[in-house]
Amino acid sequence: MDNRLTRIGSRLVPDAIATPIARSLRRYVRVPWYILALAAILFVGFAAYTTALYESFWLTGADFGTYVHMFATTLDGTGFLQQGKYVAGHPGGSYWGGHFTLTLLVFLPLFALVESPVTLLLWKSFFLAASIPLVWIVASDHVADRRVAGFLAASYALNPFLWSAWIYDFQEHVLLPVLVLLAYHWYYTERYRRFLLAFALVLVTNELMVLIGGGFLVGLALGAYRAGRLSRERWVFAGAAVLTVGAKLLSGAVIDRFSRVSGIREAAIAAPLQPFVEGGRATTGELVQLVLSRPELIVDLLGTDLFTKLLYFALFLAPVLFLAVVDESTLGALAPFVGFAWLLSGTEAFYTFGGHYPLYLLPFVYIGASRVLGRLSPSLPSGRVLTMFFVVVLLTSAGAGAQTVAEEGAVPETGEHTETLTAAIETVPANASLVTQNTIYPHVATRSNATFIPNPSLFGLYQEQYGTPRPEYVLFDTRLETRSFDWSSPVRDAYFPLVGDEYGVSRYQDGIWILKRGYNGSPTGITQSGSGERIVFEADEFVATGGQFKDGRLVDRGGTNDSNVWHGPYTALPAGNYTATFHVAARGGGANGSTAAVDVTVGEEHRTIARQAVPSGNGTQTVTVPFTLDEPRNGIEFRGFRTGPGTISLESVVVQSGTNGTTADRRGAVRAG
């Protein structure tokens, strides 16, 4: 087989290249078929699944659409790694203004093969699936028992944190598992020059890898010292240390070149440190210096959400039976990440290992588990006991992985609404400037003039310094139900104040809005001529003041007269005549025989434009409140108030336009935010 691989390679490429490729392929040939089959199944499954999520508008602009836009604008020459989002700190828009990565550029020629968002999803699945056999190779370097190596590879493949990162948009971090595992394998097999090459690529994949990789390097050096190899390998560690320092200096210089500010923004810093941050930002070094100068802060920093931190740390290590915590190389990699997450960062995803953050650490965890199992292998039990134990752990991991995906609500659904949204996108000229929302952006990201609003607070900072951008078109969808947060909200808040003066509603249908600069006519539909509709807002879409949600109802059993029972959902509607039908129950009665009242308000001042008393009675009743909007309005509420003693419960509010009452029901996804 080895000679055959060499002969085949020599026919395709020169011997100098074919020989090392053939040697590398030999390792994969030795990987059991069931590990390769598992990797292939996950590649196909996650490629199809994430593509379906993309088509159903579940993936977001941050971080999927930004990468699509980066590659598209770089390839067509309109910019270099342009993200397509508004960031005050680096208004030029290049990704290198916030993060430095060289290995990301490997995706440019891959994306150029087929310039489609799906291309990135396929390559993401390929690289993550390719790391599964590499885990087996690293494990088999240390453990002769194929069951143990197979367990580690399967544990990695079924790891719930890997699965959650797999469905989370796209990032350059998908390269880390392959690069880290290759680097360590080459270090262990004493191919040190290849190790240094792979380690250098790890360091320039993301600037945070300088800290994590540096910690890993210290752990490896400690292990080499304990094994008596340090004197022989010191040139390797010296070279790796030089690479680490060089990567740190290079990343800092590049980010400074593309950004006007440096450091972590205050909102992303741990709350106990924020009062001491000057200028709204601080570097990691400044935060460390702050903690060292005020050691009393450590108690507050560790105590913030401590149970959650400990719980997720335990869950992260459970798939490898906590073995990695006794390996010095893994501890070296974990220490800077956990230290940053627990003490300095105010971002929950860091210490819960959410999003793409597992990709930073998972390869190091499985390297550590392999090293520990290699030392323990002579004392491991044999036979069915060990096999059954491994099977139980793997089944638990797979179940947890499925549960993780379910908790994300990552269910791809397409239908009439997504078809209408796709048609709306097509009505916007491809060369026109466009601002849209986070969940729509991946579908327009290949357009060089398309941008989006990913973070309301960051966009607010941009507005303060540079004003609100004035694109030709603004597109948002108030009823895109793929995410719990209504991503149309920051777009509406930014551009509704300009409607009537600078923008007009060009098209509207089913909660999908297209604003056009300078448009003065009446809105038209998207796939139909009329824009009439019927919208159902369920009880859980409102904000309860004092009541509780029970069996799909909002129930309030007590309160003072004129107190608010519920408010929201802060939706938007075009001009027209409407009726709001409240499905509400009110038992009891005040002096006038009424227990509750409902109203309709608009605007930031909550101006009441219609109100109706709810008579007391048994069971659910319908209370219809007609109202008229003379112009498109944002922030519309359908509220409830107490006017007497008794129990009040809300089931739903149905809003129906006066021009068309036959449109199919659709749950309104606008939530108070």
XYZ file of C-alpha atoms in Angstrom:
673
model
C 0.000 0.000 0.000
C 2.843 2.431 0.892
C 4.603 1.842 -2.455
C 1.314 2.214 -4.302
C 0.645 5.591 -2.639
C 4.149 6.744 -3.549
C 3.773 5.627 -7.168
C 0.396 7.312 -7.553
C 1.718 10.527 -6.008
C 4.807 10.606 -8.202
C 2.667 10.489 -11.317
C 0.707 13.556 -10.232
C 3.346 15.760 -8.587
C 7.154 15.827 -8.257
C 8.830 13.335 -5.914
C 9.870 16.083 -3.493
C 6.195 16.797 -2.850
C 4.713 13.360 -3.452
C 6.868 11.568 -0.891
C 5.829 13.557 2.222
C 2.200 13.534 1.037
C 2.313 9.764 0.698
C 3.839 9.430 4.157
C 1.058 11.548 5.622
C -1.607 9.525 3.826
C -0.202 6.320 5.300
C -1.357 7.468 8.721
C -4.890 7.901 7.392
C -4.763 4.469 5.752
C -4.163 3.013 9.207
C -7.185 4.762 10.680
C -9.975 2.182 11.184
C -12.731 2.273 8.628
C -15.358 2.996 11.247
C -13.586 6.200 12.296
C -13.362 7.331 8.669
C -17.011 6.359 8.175
C -18.041 8.359 11.243
C -16.135 11.382 9.957
C -17.751 11.014 6.515
C -21.233 10.719 8.008
C -20.760 13.829 10.129
C -19.315 15.720 7.161
C -22.331 14.959 4.989
C -24.815 15.386 7.824
C -23.569 18.730 9.088
C -22.958 20.061 5.577
C -26.576 19.321 4.665
C -27.884 20.513 8.032
C -26.034 23.847 8.075
C -27.015 24.450 4.448
C -30.647 23.927 5.431
C -30.163 26.354 8.331
C -28.768 28.908 5.909
C -31.679 28.514 3.519
C -34.147 28.970 6.386
C -32.485 32.236 7.517
C -31.213 30.736 10.798
C -27.544 31.595 10.259
C -26.584 35.187 10.974
C -24.526 37.985 9.550
C -22.240 37.822 12.577
C -20.399 35.583 11.979
C -21.464 33.910 8.733
C -22.472 36.792 6.492
C -19.370 38.774 7.437
C -17.093 36.026 6.113
C -19.084 35.686 2.909
C -18.763 39.446 2.434
C -15.043 39.400 3.274
C -14.252 36.872 0.577
C -16.642 38.349 -1.999
C -15.305 41.908 -1.654
C -11.675 40.766 -1.634
C -12.152 38.704 -4.772
C -14.042 41.395 -6.697
C -11.538 44.074 -5.694
C -13.950 46.383 -3.829
C -12.143 46.006 -0.512
C -9.906 43.823 1.611
C -11.728 41.508 4.001
C -14.616 43.950 4.363
C -17.016 42.745 7.065
C -20.077 44.682 5.977
C -20.914 45.932 9.472
C -20.532 49.263 11.203
C -17.843 49.421 13.900
C -16.792 52.781 15.296
C -13.307 51.564 16.235
C -12.390 50.617 12.683
C -14.792 52.356 10.281
C -12.760 51.148 7.319
C -14.541 47.832 7.816
C -11.642 45.385 7.396
C -11.705 42.272 9.570
C -8.064 42.900 10.424
C -9.174 45.980 12.337
C -10.564 43.703 15.047
C -8.788 40.365 14.585
C -5.636 39.217 12.865
C -5.579 35.959 10.924
C -3.381 34.832 8.060
C -4.739 31.315 7.698
C -8.166 32.750 6.873
C -6.738 33.632 3.459
C -6.623 29.934 2.556
C -10.379 30.127 2.056
C -10.075 32.790 -0.651
C -9.183 30.386 -3.493
C -11.613 27.814 -2.083
C -14.444 30.363 -2.084
C -13.423 31.483 -5.575
C -14.204 27.997 -6.925
C -17.915 28.632 -6.361
C -18.763 32.058 -4.942
C -21.642 30.988 -2.752
C -22.273 31.045 1.019
C -22.806 27.277 0.844
C -19.164 26.870 -0.242
C -17.982 28.049 3.175
C -20.343 25.669 4.961
C -19.011 22.727 2.953
C -15.389 23.608 3.700
C -16.182 24.127 7.371
C -17.669 20.649 7.576
C -14.712 19.230 5.669
C -12.065 20.636 8.017
C -13.938 19.718 11.194
C -14.637 16.210 9.896
C -10.973 15.845 8.888
C -9.926 16.493 12.476
C -11.713 13.316 13.672
C -9.189 10.854 12.142
C -6.411 13.108 13.436
C -7.668 12.598 16.987
C -7.381 8.837 16.397
C -3.843 9.277 15.068
C -2.779 11.341 18.101
C -4.432 8.849 20.454
C -2.764 5.875 18.732
C 0.610 7.634 19.112
C 0.224 7.108 22.848
C -2.108 4.120 23.250
C -1.699 0.739 21.578
C -5.229 -0.401 22.460
C -7.396 0.437 19.441
C -10.481 0.534 21.646
C -9.061 3.417 23.655
C -7.982 5.313 20.536
C -11.383 4.651 18.995
C -13.100 5.881 22.150
C -11.209 9.175 22.096
C -11.889 9.730 18.393
C -15.586 8.913 18.800
C -15.808 11.028 21.962
C -14.418 13.960 20.013
C -16.730 13.344 17.043
C -19.790 13.187 19.310
C -18.701 15.966 21.647
C -21.665 18.303 22.285
C -19.411 21.354 22.334
C -17.999 20.420 18.926
C -21.532 20.070 17.591
C -22.587 23.465 18.945
C -19.534 25.062 17.291
C -20.213 23.138 14.073
C -23.618 24.777 13.575
C -22.432 28.219 14.678
C -22.009 30.203 11.473
C -18.408 30.242 10.133
C -15.007 31.335 11.449
C -11.340 30.781 10.676
C -11.220 28.797 13.915
C -12.449 25.722 12.016
C -8.812 25.284 10.958
C -7.537 25.064 14.538
C -8.352 21.402 15.319
C -6.530 20.156 12.212
C -3.542 22.468 12.704
C -3.164 21.826 16.441
C -3.486 18.046 16.117
C -1.040 17.952 13.207
C 1.429 20.141 15.095
C 1.362 17.897 18.137
C 1.564 14.690 16.082
C 4.660 16.006 14.331
C 6.157 17.067 17.655
C 5.554 13.643 19.186
C 7.014 11.833 16.163
C 10.046 14.177 16.315
C 9.421 15.856 12.977
C 10.248 19.158 14.593
C 10.474 21.382 11.532
C 6.964 20.391 10.512
C 5.868 20.985 14.079
C 7.247 24.524 13.966
C 5.499 25.177 10.656
C 2.137 23.913 11.929
C 2.588 25.733 15.247
C 3.268 28.974 13.381
C 0.031 28.501 11.438
C -1.826 27.936 14.706
C -0.469 31.212 16.087
C -1.549 33.253 13.050
C -5.046 31.779 12.912
C -6.284 34.142 15.619
C -4.491 36.522 17.966
C -5.900 34.752 21.041
C -3.950 31.651 20.016
C -0.754 33.460 21.016
C -1.829 33.125 24.649
C -3.300 29.647 24.342
C -0.468 28.345 22.160
C 2.109 29.942 24.428
C 0.586 28.206 27.444
C 0.525 24.907 25.576
C 4.192 25.375 24.693
C 5.101 25.901 28.348
C 3.227 22.717 29.253
C 5.006 20.742 26.531
C 8.368 22.048 27.716
C 7.549 21.019 31.285
C 6.621 17.536 30.072
C 9.842 17.323 28.072
C 11.829 18.358 31.156
C 10.186 15.686 33.290
C 10.889 13.096 30.589
C 14.514 14.160 30.236
C 14.151 15.431 26.651
C 14.340 19.179 27.203
C 18.072 19.516 26.523
C 17.646 17.679 23.219
C 14.522 19.654 22.234
C 15.465 23.072 23.556
C 16.110 24.420 20.061
C 12.549 23.426 19.155
C 11.060 25.273 22.097
C 13.320 28.236 21.495
C 12.119 28.407 17.906
C 8.482 28.059 18.960
C 8.946 30.812 21.557
C 10.383 33.127 18.905
C 7.391 32.343 16.675
C 5.017 33.123 19.553
C 6.607 36.496 20.251
C 6.727 37.262 16.535
C 3.046 36.388 16.087
C 2.135 38.634 19.020
C 4.047 41.585 17.585
C 2.727 40.985 14.074
C -0.924 40.705 15.145
C -0.669 43.856 17.243
C 0.929 45.824 14.423
C -1.644 44.698 11.855
C -4.642 45.429 14.080
C -3.210 48.870 14.903
C -2.796 49.497 11.181
C -6.443 48.755 10.386
C -8.065 50.084 13.573
C -8.345 53.509 15.182
C -8.641 52.111 18.711
C -7.169 49.176 20.571
C -8.288 47.003 23.429
C -11.510 45.360 24.588
C -14.614 47.530 24.694
C -15.994 48.201 28.159
C -19.261 46.300 27.622
C -17.270 43.087 26.998
C -15.163 43.458 30.153
C -16.142 41.798 33.439
C -18.539 44.004 35.424
C -16.312 44.429 38.545
C -13.567 45.876 36.321
C -15.706 48.267 34.293
C -15.678 51.157 36.825
C -11.873 51.241 36.551
C -11.741 51.296 32.738
C -10.928 54.694 31.285
C -11.782 55.723 27.760
C -14.241 52.888 27.156
C -11.567 50.308 26.276
C -8.682 48.412 27.854
C -6.110 45.926 26.602
C -5.637 42.498 28.165
C -2.342 43.661 29.657
C -4.014 46.691 31.243
C -6.730 44.495 32.745
C -4.181 42.065 34.180
C -2.268 44.978 35.679
C -5.520 46.303 37.163
C -6.320 42.963 38.806
C -2.794 42.644 40.211
C -2.941 46.153 41.636
C -6.340 45.500 43.221
C -6.286 41.862 44.353
C -9.539 42.351 46.263
C -11.277 42.366 42.876
C -10.375 38.703 42.333
C -13.039 37.591 44.817
C -15.725 39.561 42.978
C -14.504 38.380 39.585
C -14.477 34.715 40.559
C -17.775 35.023 42.394
C -19.621 36.423 39.389
C -21.746 33.532 38.113
C -19.349 31.091 39.790
C -21.698 28.089 39.702
C -22.197 28.454 35.951
C -18.441 28.757 35.403
C -17.724 25.602 37.398
C -20.603 23.695 35.814
C -19.567 24.373 32.230
C -15.914 23.737 32.973
C -16.890 20.307 34.309
C -19.180 19.636 31.350
C -16.424 20.615 28.932
C -14.031 18.056 30.399
C -16.568 15.281 31.065
C -16.387 13.670 27.561
C -12.717 12.820 28.225
C -13.450 11.690 31.801
C -11.582 14.717 33.216
C -8.285 13.060 32.302
C -6.945 16.129 30.534
C -6.761 18.178 33.761
C -3.741 16.165 34.929
C -1.753 16.801 31.748
C 0.594 19.741 31.814
C 0.205 20.617 28.131
C -3.591 20.835 28.364
C -3.407 22.821 31.591
C -1.009 25.200 29.880
C -3.519 25.797 27.081
C -6.526 26.001 29.394
C -4.980 28.391 31.913
C -4.860 31.605 29.806
C -8.283 30.967 28.257
C -10.018 30.165 31.555
C -8.178 32.995 33.295
C -9.397 35.453 30.664
C -12.940 34.025 30.655
C -13.340 33.885 34.431
C -11.514 37.053 35.470
C -11.430 39.555 32.628
C -14.260 38.914 30.172
C -17.856 39.909 30.645
C -18.988 37.715 27.758
C -20.875 34.663 28.984
C -20.035 32.640 25.868
C -16.390 32.531 26.973
C -16.935 30.648 30.226
C -19.863 28.584 28.921
C -17.790 27.556 25.865
C -20.522 28.789 23.553
C -20.359 29.715 19.891
C -17.030 28.936 18.256
C -15.000 29.083 21.484
C -14.765 25.275 21.911
C -12.600 25.166 18.784
C -9.869 27.032 20.663
C -9.496 24.288 23.272
C -10.977 20.952 22.168
C -7.853 19.720 20.330
C -5.700 20.483 23.381
C -8.139 18.618 25.641
C -7.952 15.484 23.486
C -4.176 15.725 23.227
C -4.011 15.802 27.014
C -6.427 12.883 27.353
C -4.315 10.859 24.909
C -1.129 11.577 26.848
C -2.719 10.602 30.170
C -4.294 7.429 28.776
C -0.903 6.522 27.333
C 0.549 6.624 30.828
C -2.412 4.731 32.298
C -2.794 2.114 29.557
C -0.863 -0.661 31.362
C -3.301 -0.454 34.283
C -6.534 -0.087 32.305
C -9.072 -2.913 32.726
C -9.623 -5.209 29.766
C -12.631 -6.921 28.276
C -16.278 -5.972 28.378
C -16.117 -3.695 31.412
C -13.962 -1.094 29.668
C -15.868 -1.408 26.399
C -19.258 -0.975 28.061
C -17.972 2.014 30.022
C -16.786 3.665 26.815
C -20.119 2.954 25.111
C -22.061 4.594 27.956
C -19.858 7.691 27.805
C -20.243 7.955 24.025
C -24.012 7.561 24.135
C -24.198 10.228 26.812
C -22.081 12.582 24.685
C -24.221 11.965 21.603
C -27.380 12.614 23.603
C -25.935 15.798 25.038
C -24.929 16.888 21.543
C -28.449 16.391 20.233
C -29.810 18.252 23.256
C -27.410 21.126 22.633
C -28.607 21.487 19.048
C -32.225 21.319 20.219
C -31.670 24.019 22.840
C -30.272 26.304 20.152
C -33.629 26.043 18.382
C -31.729 25.230 15.212
C -34.650 23.798 13.270
C -34.526 24.577 9.541
C -37.970 25.640 8.359
C -38.922 27.151 5.042
C -42.336 28.093 3.791
C -44.414 30.855 2.303
C -42.826 33.522 4.491
C -39.214 32.652 3.605
C -40.231 32.480 -0.062
C -41.674 35.978 0.212
C -38.512 37.186 1.940
C -36.359 35.693 -0.823
C -38.533 37.450 -3.396
C -38.154 40.712 -1.468
C -34.366 40.414 -1.605
C -34.522 39.957 -5.356
C -36.528 43.179 -5.795
C -33.596 45.217 -4.441
C -31.169 45.997 -7.306
C -27.965 43.984 -6.914
C -25.728 47.061 -7.260
C -27.738 49.257 -4.876
C -26.512 50.128 -1.397
C -28.473 48.215 1.217
C -28.694 47.929 5.007
C -30.439 44.907 6.459
C -30.728 42.889 9.664
C -28.452 40.234 11.108
C -30.550 37.224 10.072
C -31.012 38.376 6.472
C -27.459 39.486 5.764
C -25.972 36.092 4.754
C -28.370 36.094 1.784
C -27.132 39.445 0.451
C -23.525 39.293 1.669
C -22.053 38.634 -1.781
C -23.205 42.138 -2.774
C -20.371 44.618 -2.350
C -22.716 47.425 -1.221
C -24.680 45.391 1.329
C -24.212 46.033 5.056
C -26.026 45.096 8.265
C -26.516 46.050 11.909
C -25.329 43.180 14.138
C -25.099 44.758 17.588
C -27.353 47.638 18.706
C -24.835 49.058 21.196
C -21.922 48.939 18.726
C -24.059 50.540 16.032
C -25.074 53.221 18.523
C -21.421 54.105 19.060
C -20.953 54.272 15.294
C -23.987 56.581 14.955
C -22.626 58.909 17.635
C -19.364 59.392 15.741
C -20.377 59.126 12.104
C -24.162 59.485 11.990
C -26.694 57.053 10.568
C -25.656 55.619 7.174
C -27.972 56.554 4.298
C -28.173 53.560 1.909
C -30.503 53.486 -1.075
C -32.538 50.652 0.443
C -33.290 49.302 3.908
C -34.684 45.768 4.272
C -35.985 44.170 7.474
C -38.448 41.508 8.527
C -40.405 41.835 11.786
C -41.672 38.260 11.610
C -38.576 36.240 10.878
C -38.907 33.674 13.643
C -35.533 31.935 13.506
C -34.035 33.636 16.563
C -35.388 34.619 19.970
C -34.125 38.179 19.559
C -35.892 40.297 16.958
C -32.992 41.399 14.777
C -35.228 43.784 12.863
C -35.468 45.927 16.009
C -32.109 47.778 15.727
C -32.753 48.403 12.021
C -36.235 49.764 12.724
C -34.965 51.931 15.561
C -32.304 53.423 13.295
C -34.385 54.097 10.183
C -38.004 54.631 11.228
C -37.183 58.195 12.372
C -36.170 58.893 8.748
C -39.394 57.514 7.217
C -41.443 60.309 5.678
C -38.525 62.715 5.351
C -35.767 60.768 3.637
C -37.262 57.305 3.160
C -40.582 55.907 2.045
C -42.071 52.427 2.337
C -41.551 51.024 -1.137
C -42.808 47.482 -0.490
C -44.484 45.720 2.404
C -45.927 42.260 2.906
C -46.184 39.828 5.810
C -43.955 41.921 8.071
C -41.259 42.355 5.404
C -40.379 46.005 4.814
C -38.384 47.631 2.033
C -37.599 51.299 2.598
C -36.305 53.290 -0.357
C -34.508 56.600 -0.087
C -36.465 59.416 -1.721
C -39.577 57.270 -2.301
C -42.876 59.188 -1.966
C -45.447 56.742 -3.322
C -47.679 54.147 -1.692
C -46.224 50.766 -0.720
C -46.860 47.778 -2.952
C -46.780 44.103 -2.091
C -43.919 41.738 -2.794
C -45.519 38.602 -4.205
C -49.090 39.943 -4.157
C -50.662 43.300 -4.978
C -52.246 43.947 -1.575
C -50.559 44.192 1.778
C -53.457 43.178 4.053
C -52.769 40.578 6.707
C -53.711 38.974 9.982
C -51.097 38.711 12.733
C -51.380 36.671 15.920
C -49.284 37.722 18.914
C -49.262 34.992 21.548
C -49.206 35.802 25.261
C -45.508 34.976 25.680
C -44.595 37.706 23.206
C -45.669 40.353 25.695
C -43.844 41.597 28.768
C -45.617 40.727 32.024
C -45.466 43.374 34.727
C -46.388 41.174 37.674
C -48.161 38.118 36.344
C -46.887 34.715 35.292
C -47.061 32.618 32.132
C -49.005 29.397 32.548
C -50.328 26.996 29.916
C -49.803 29.526 27.138
C -51.527 32.346 29.031
C -50.345 35.382 30.920
C -52.142 35.276 34.285
C -52.260 38.132 36.814
C -54.126 37.589 40.098
C -53.645 40.865 41.937
C -52.535 44.457 41.745
C -53.617 48.027 42.181
C -56.049 49.819 39.947
C -54.567 51.395 36.799
C -51.456 49.206 37.138
C -50.050 47.744 33.941
C -50.564 43.979 33.499
C -48.717 43.530 30.207
C -47.121 45.637 27.502
C -45.409 45.148 24.148
C -44.669 43.677 21.667
C -43.309 46.871 20.054
C -44.147 45.855 16.514
C -44.267 47.919 13.333
C -47.172 48.378 10.910
C -47.682 50.425 7.758
C -50.363 53.097 7.484
C -53.932 51.810 7.369
C -57.042 50.813 9.284
C -56.720 47.935 11.770
C -58.499 46.039 14.487
C -56.759 44.542 17.511
C -58.769 41.650 18.986
C -57.725 40.772 22.539
C -58.507 37.214 23.685
C -58.697 37.899 27.395
C -60.452 36.674 30.526
C -61.365 38.993 33.419
C -62.994 37.596 36.538
C -64.102 39.958 39.283
C -65.143 43.528 38.827
C -64.554 47.083 39.894
C -66.992 49.849 40.643
C -67.946 50.098 36.992
C -68.191 46.320 36.506
C -64.859 46.130 34.712
C -61.713 44.347 35.847
C -59.402 45.330 32.996
C -58.884 47.679 30.101
C -56.829 47.312 26.924
C -55.328 49.920 24.664
C -53.150 50.524 21.608
C -50.182 52.911 21.843
C -47.537 54.156 19.421
C -44.147 55.828 19.631
C -41.574 56.303 22.340
C -44.030 58.366 24.382
C -46.563 55.484 24.356
C -49.303 57.706 23.002
C -52.688 55.995 23.341
C -54.645 55.940 20.080
C -57.426 53.520 21.130
C -58.754 52.075 24.401
C -61.520 49.672 25.425
C -62.816 48.383 28.777
C -62.980 44.635 29.369
C -66.243 43.619 31.073
C -66.038 41.067 33.862
C -67.229 37.580 33.080
C -66.440 33.893 33.094
C -64.222 32.390 30.419
C -62.285 33.921 27.561
C -63.902 36.760 25.665
C -62.898 38.792 22.636
C -62.476 42.533 22.919
C -62.032 44.312 19.592
C -60.264 47.660 19.438
C -60.244 49.439 16.051
C -57.420 51.876 15.347
C -55.955 53.836 12.453
C -52.358 54.624 11.553
C -51.981 57.694 9.360
C -48.348 56.818 8.673
C -46.044 53.829 9.173
C -45.339 53.428 12.861
C -42.771 51.582 14.941
C -42.953 50.534 18.597
C -46.677 49.723 18.567
C -47.989 48.213 21.804
C -51.176 46.353 22.718
C -51.346 46.777 26.477
C -53.500 45.601 29.349
C -54.366 47.400 32.609
C -56.123 46.493 35.831
C -59.276 48.489 36.705
C -60.625 46.311 39.513
C -59.974 43.245 41.687
C -59.922 39.745 40.214
C -57.923 37.489 37.917
C -56.889 38.701 34.465
C -55.441 36.400 31.820
C -54.298 37.071 28.262
C -54.312 34.388 25.593
C -53.421 36.344 22.442
C -53.901 39.524 20.461
C -54.951 39.292 16.819
C -54.190 42.302 14.636
C -56.022 42.450 11.345
C -55.816 45.048 8.611
C -59.023 46.601 7.389
C -58.291 45.805 3.747
C -57.739 42.052 3.936
C -58.892 39.711 6.667
C -58.294 36.414 4.940
C -54.537 36.123 5.114
C -53.322 32.987 6.909
C -52.329 33.259 10.564
C -48.704 33.930 11.399
C -47.241 34.164 14.854
C -45.725 37.626 15.388
C -42.094 37.260 16.363
C -41.466 40.805 17.561
C -40.332 40.876 21.199
C -39.526 43.652 23.593
C -35.824 44.159 23.514
